[in-house]
PDB file of C-alpha atoms in Angstrom:
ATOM      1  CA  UNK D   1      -3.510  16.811   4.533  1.00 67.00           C
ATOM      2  CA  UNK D   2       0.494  15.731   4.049  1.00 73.00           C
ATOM      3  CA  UNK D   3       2.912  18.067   3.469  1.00 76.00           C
ATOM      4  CA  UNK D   4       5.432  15.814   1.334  1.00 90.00           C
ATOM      5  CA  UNK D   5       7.689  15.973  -1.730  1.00 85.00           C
ATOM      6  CA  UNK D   6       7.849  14.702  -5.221  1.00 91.00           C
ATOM      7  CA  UNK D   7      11.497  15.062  -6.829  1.00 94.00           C
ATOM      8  CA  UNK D   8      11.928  17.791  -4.112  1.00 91.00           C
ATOM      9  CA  UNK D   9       9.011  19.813  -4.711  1.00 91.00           C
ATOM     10  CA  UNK D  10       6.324  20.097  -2.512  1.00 92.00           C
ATOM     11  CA  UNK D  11       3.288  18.009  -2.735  1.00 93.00           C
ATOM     12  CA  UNK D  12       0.073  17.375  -1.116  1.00 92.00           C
ATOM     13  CA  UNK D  13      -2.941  14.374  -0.189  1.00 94.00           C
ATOM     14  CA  UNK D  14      -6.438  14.923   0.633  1.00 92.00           C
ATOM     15  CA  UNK D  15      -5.965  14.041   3.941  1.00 92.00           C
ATOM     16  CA  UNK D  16      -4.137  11.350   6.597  1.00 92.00           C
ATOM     17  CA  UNK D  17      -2.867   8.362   7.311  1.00 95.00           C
ATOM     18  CA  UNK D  18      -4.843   6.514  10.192  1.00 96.00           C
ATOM     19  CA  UNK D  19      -3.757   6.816  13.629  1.00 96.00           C
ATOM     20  CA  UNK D  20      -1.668   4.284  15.667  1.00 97.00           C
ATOM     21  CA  UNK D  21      -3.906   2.913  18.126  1.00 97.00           C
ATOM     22  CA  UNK D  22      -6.829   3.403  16.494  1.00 97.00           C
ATOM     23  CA  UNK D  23      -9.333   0.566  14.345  1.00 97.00           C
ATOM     24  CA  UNK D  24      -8.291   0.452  10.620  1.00 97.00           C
ATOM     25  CA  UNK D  25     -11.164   1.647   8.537  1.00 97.00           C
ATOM     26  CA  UNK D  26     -12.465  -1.146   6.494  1.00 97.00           C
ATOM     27  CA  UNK D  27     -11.943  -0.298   2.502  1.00 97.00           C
ATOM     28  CA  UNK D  28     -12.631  -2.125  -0.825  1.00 96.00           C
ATOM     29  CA  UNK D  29     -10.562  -2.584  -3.777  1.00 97.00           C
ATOM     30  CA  UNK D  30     -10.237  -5.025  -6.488  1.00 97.00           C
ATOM     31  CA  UNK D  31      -8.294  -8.025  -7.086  1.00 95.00           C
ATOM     32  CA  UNK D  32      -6.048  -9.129 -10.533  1.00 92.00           C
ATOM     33  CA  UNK D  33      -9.551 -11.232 -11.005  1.00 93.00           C
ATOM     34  CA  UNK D  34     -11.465  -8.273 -10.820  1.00 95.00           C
ATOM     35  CA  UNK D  35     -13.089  -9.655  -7.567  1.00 96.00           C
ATOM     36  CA  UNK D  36     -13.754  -7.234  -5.094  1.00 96.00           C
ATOM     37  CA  UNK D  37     -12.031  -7.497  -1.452  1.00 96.00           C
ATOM     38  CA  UNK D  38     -11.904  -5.867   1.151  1.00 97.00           C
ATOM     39  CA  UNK D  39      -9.601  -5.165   4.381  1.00 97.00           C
ATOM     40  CA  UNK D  40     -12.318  -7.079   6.664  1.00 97.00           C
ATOM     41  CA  UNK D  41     -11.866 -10.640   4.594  1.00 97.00           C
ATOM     42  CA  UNK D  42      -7.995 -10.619   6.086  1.00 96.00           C
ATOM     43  CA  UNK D  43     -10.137 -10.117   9.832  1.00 93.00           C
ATOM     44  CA  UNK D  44      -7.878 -12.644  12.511  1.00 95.00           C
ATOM     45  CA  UNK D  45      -4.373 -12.069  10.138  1.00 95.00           C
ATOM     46  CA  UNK D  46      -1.761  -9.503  10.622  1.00 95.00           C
ATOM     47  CA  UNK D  47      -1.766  -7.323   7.462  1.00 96.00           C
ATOM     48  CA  UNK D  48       0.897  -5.038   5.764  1.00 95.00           C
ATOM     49  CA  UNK D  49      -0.869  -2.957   3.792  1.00 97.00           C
ATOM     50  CA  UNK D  50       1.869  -1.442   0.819  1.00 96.00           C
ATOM     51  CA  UNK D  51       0.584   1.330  -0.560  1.00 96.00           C
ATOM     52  CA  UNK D  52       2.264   3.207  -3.556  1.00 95.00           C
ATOM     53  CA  UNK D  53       1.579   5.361  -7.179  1.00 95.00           C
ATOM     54  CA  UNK D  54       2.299   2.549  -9.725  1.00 94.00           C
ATOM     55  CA  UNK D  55       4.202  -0.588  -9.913  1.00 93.00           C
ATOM     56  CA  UNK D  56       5.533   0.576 -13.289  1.00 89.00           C
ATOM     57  CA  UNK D  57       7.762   2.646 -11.351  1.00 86.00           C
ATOM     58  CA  UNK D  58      10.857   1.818 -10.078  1.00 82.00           C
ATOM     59  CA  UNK D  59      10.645   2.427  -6.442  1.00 82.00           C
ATOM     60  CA  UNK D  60       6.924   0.692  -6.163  1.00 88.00           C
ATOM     61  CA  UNK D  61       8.149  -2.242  -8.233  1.00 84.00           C
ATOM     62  CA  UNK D  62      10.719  -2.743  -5.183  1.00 86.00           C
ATOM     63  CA  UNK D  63       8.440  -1.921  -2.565  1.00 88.00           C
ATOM     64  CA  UNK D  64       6.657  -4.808  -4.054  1.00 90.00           C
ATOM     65  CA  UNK D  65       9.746  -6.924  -5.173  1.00 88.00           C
ATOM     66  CA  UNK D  66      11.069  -6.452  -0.906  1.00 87.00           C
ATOM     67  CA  UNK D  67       7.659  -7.560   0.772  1.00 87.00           C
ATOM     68  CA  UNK D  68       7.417 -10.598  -1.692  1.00 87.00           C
ATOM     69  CA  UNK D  69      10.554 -11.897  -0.205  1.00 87.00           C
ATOM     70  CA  UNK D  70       9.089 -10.964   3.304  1.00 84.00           C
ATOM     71  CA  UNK D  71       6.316 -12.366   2.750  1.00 76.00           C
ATOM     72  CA  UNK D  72       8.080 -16.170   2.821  1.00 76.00           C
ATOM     73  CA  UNK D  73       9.441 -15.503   5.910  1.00 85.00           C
ATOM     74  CA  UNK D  74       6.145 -14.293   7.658  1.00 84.00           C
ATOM     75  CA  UNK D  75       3.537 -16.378   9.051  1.00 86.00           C
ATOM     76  CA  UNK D  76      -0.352 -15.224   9.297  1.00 90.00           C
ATOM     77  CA  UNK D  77       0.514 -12.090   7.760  1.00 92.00           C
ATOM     78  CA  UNK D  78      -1.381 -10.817   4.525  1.00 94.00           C
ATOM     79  CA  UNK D  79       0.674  -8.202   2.433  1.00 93.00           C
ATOM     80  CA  UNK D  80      -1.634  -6.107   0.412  1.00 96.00           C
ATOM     81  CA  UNK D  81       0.361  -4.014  -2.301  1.00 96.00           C
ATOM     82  CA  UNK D  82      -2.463  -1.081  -3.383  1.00 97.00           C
ATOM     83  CA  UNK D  83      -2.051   1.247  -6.212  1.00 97.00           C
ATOM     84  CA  UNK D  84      -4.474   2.907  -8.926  1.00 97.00           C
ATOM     85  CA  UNK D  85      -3.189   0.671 -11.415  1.00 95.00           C
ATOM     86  CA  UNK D  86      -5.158  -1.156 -13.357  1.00 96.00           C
ATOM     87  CA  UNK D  87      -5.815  -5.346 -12.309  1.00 96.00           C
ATOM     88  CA  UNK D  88      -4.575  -5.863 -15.839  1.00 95.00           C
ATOM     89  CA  UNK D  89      -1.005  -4.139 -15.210  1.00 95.00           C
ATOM     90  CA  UNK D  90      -0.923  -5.605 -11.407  1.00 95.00           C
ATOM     91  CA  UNK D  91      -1.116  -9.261 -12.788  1.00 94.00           C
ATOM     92  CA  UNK D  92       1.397  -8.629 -15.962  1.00 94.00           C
ATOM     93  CA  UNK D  93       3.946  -7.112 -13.405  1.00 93.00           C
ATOM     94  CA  UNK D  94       3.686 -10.475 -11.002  1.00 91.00           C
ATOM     95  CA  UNK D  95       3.739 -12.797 -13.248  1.00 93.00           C
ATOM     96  CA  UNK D  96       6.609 -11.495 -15.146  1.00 93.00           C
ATOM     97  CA  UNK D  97       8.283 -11.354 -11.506  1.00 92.00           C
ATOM     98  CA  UNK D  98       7.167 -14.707 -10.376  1.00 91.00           C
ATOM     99  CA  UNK D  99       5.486 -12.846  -7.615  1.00 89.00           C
ATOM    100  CA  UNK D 100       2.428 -14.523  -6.281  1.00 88.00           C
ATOM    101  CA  UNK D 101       2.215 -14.058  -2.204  1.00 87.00           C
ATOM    102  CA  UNK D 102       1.045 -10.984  -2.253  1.00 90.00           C
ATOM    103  CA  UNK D 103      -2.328  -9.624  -2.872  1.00 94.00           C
ATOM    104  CA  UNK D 104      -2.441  -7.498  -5.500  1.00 96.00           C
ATOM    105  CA  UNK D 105      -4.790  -4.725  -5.189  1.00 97.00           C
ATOM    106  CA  UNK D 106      -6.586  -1.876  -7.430  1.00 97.00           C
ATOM    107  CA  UNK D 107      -7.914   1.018  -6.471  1.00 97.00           C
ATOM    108  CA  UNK D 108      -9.218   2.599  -9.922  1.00 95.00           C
ATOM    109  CA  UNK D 109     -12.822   2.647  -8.047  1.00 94.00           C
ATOM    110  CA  UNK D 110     -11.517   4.842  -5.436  1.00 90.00           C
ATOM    111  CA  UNK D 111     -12.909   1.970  -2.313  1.00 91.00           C
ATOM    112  CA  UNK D 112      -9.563   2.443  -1.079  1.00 95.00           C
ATOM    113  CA  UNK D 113      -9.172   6.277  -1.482  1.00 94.00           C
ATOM    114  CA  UNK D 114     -12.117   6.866   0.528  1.00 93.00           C
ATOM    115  CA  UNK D 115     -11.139   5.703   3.290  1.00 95.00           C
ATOM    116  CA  UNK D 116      -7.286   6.504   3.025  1.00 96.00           C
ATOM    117  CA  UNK D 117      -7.254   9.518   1.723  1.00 95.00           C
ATOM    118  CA  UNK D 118      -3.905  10.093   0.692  1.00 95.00           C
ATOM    119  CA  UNK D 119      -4.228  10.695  -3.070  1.00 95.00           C
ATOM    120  CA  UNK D 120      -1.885  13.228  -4.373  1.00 94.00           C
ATOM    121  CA  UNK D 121      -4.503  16.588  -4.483  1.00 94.00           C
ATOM    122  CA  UNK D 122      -1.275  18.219  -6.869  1.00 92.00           C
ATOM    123  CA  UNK D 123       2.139  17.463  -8.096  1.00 92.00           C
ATOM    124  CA  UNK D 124       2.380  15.491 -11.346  1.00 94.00           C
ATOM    125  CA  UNK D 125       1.453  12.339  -9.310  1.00 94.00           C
ATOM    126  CA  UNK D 126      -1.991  14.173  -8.801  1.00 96.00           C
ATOM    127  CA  UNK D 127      -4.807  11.636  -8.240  1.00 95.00           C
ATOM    128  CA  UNK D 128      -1.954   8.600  -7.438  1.00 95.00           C
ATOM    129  CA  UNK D 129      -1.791   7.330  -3.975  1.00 96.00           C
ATOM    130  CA  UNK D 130       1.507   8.638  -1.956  1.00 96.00           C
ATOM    131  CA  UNK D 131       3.786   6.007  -1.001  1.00 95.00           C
ATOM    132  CA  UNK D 132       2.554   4.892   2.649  1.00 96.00           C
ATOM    133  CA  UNK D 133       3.063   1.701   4.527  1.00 96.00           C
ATOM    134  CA  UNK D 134       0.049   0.233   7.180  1.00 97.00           C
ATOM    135  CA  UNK D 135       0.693  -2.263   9.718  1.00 97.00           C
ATOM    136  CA  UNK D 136      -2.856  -3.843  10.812  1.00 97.00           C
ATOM    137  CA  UNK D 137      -2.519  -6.025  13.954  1.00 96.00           C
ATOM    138  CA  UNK D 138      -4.945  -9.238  13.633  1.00 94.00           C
ATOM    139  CA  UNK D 139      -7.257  -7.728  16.125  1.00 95.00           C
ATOM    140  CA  UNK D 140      -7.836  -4.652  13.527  1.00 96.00           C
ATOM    141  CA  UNK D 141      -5.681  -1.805  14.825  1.00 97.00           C
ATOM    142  CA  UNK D 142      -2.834   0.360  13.370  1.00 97.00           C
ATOM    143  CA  UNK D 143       0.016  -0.392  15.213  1.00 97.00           C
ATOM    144  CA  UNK D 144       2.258   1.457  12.156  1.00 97.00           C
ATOM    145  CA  UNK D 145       2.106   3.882   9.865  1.00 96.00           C
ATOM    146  CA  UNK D 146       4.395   5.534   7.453  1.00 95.00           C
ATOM    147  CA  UNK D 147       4.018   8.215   4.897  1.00 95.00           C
ATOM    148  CA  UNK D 148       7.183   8.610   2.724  1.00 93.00           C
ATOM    149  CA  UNK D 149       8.122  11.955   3.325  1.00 90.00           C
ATOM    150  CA  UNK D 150       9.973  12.053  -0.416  1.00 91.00           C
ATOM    151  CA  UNK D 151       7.816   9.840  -2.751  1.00 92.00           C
ATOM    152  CA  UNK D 152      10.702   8.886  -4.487  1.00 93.00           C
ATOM    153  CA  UNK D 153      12.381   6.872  -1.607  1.00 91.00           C
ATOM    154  CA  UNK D 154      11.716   3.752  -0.643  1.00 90.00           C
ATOM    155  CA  UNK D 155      10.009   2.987   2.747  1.00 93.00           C
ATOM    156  CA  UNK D 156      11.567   1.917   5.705  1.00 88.00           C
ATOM    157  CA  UNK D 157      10.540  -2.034   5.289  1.00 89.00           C
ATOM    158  CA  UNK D 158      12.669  -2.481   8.527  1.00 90.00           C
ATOM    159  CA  UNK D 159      10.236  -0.690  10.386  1.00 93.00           C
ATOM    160  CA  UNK D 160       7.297  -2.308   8.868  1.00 92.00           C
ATOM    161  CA  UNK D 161       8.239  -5.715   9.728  1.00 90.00           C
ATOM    162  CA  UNK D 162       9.150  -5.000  13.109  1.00 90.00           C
ATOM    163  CA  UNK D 163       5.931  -3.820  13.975  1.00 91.00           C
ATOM    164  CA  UNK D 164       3.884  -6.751  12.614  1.00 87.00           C
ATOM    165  CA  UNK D 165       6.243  -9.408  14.616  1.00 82.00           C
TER     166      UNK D 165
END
C-alpha cells in the first residue's frame, strides 16, 4: 500500500506499483471503441503507460496533453493514458484536443486495477487510480516507475522519457 497525499492530506492505494526489473503483469482495459485491449497486444513496442484519476482534471488533462506531444517525437513507443473514466469522456476529451496518438484507455471494469492495484482505498479520490507513470521496455519489463507522491502534481515526464530511450 502507498502512503501519498491528496491536497496535503494523507491518502492511501490497495497496494504497489510493479517493481523495476521485474515482467509487467499483463492487464485489460477498454478502448474509446469499447474494444477490449490489453498490455500484451503492444508485446515487441516500448510502452509508457500514463496512469491518472480523470482527464477532466486539470493535472491528468496535461499529463495527457505532455505525452501527446511526446508521442511525435518517439518511435516504437505506445503511450497508454489509463483512468476510470468512462470511453465516452476519453474520446470527447481527444477529440476536442485534437489528440489522437495516444491510446486511450478505461478502466471502469477494474482489468487494469487488478493487476495495478493502486486505486485510492480513501481520500475523496477513493476508488480513482493515483497518478503513476510505467515505463515497459519492448521485451516486457519495468524499467520505470513513478507514483506521484502529491496527486495533485504533475509527474516527472523527464524521467519517463529518459527511461524508454
Amino acid at each position: 500500500m502507498a502512503n501519498i497525499t491528496f491536497h496535503n492530506e494523507p491518502a492511501h492505494t490497495a497496494g504497489d506499483l510493479p517493481k523495476v526489473g521485474t515482467v509487467a503483469p499483463d492487464f485489460s482495459a477498454v478502448k474509446n471503441d469499447l474494444a477490449e485491449v490489453k498490455l500484451s497486444d503492444f508485446k515487441g513496442k516500448k510502452v509508457i503507460l500514463n496512469i491518472f484519476p480523470s482527464v477532466d482534471t486539470g493535472v491528468c488533462a496535461a499529463s495527457v496533453r505532455k505525452f501527446h506531444v511526446e508521442a511525435s517525437k518517439l518511435n516504437n513507443v505506445a503511450i497508454l493514458c489509463i483512468s476510470k473514466d468512462l470511453p465516452f469522456a476519453l474520446t470527447r476529451f481527444c477529440a476536442a484536443e485534437g489528440i489522437d496518438n495516444l491510446v486511450m484507455l478505461s478502466d471502469f471494469r477494474g482489468g487494469f486495477e487488478q493487476h495495478y492495484p493502486i486505486a485510492f482505498t480513501d481520500s475523496p479520490l477513493k476508488g480513482l487510480l493515483s497518478r503513476s507513470v510505467v515505463v515497459v521496455d519492448e521485451n516486457g519489463k519495468v524499467v520505470y516507475t513513478e507514483q506521484v507522491a502529491e496527486t495533485t502534481d504533475e509527474p516527472s515526464y523527464a524521467k519517463a522519457l529518459e527511461a524508454i530511450k
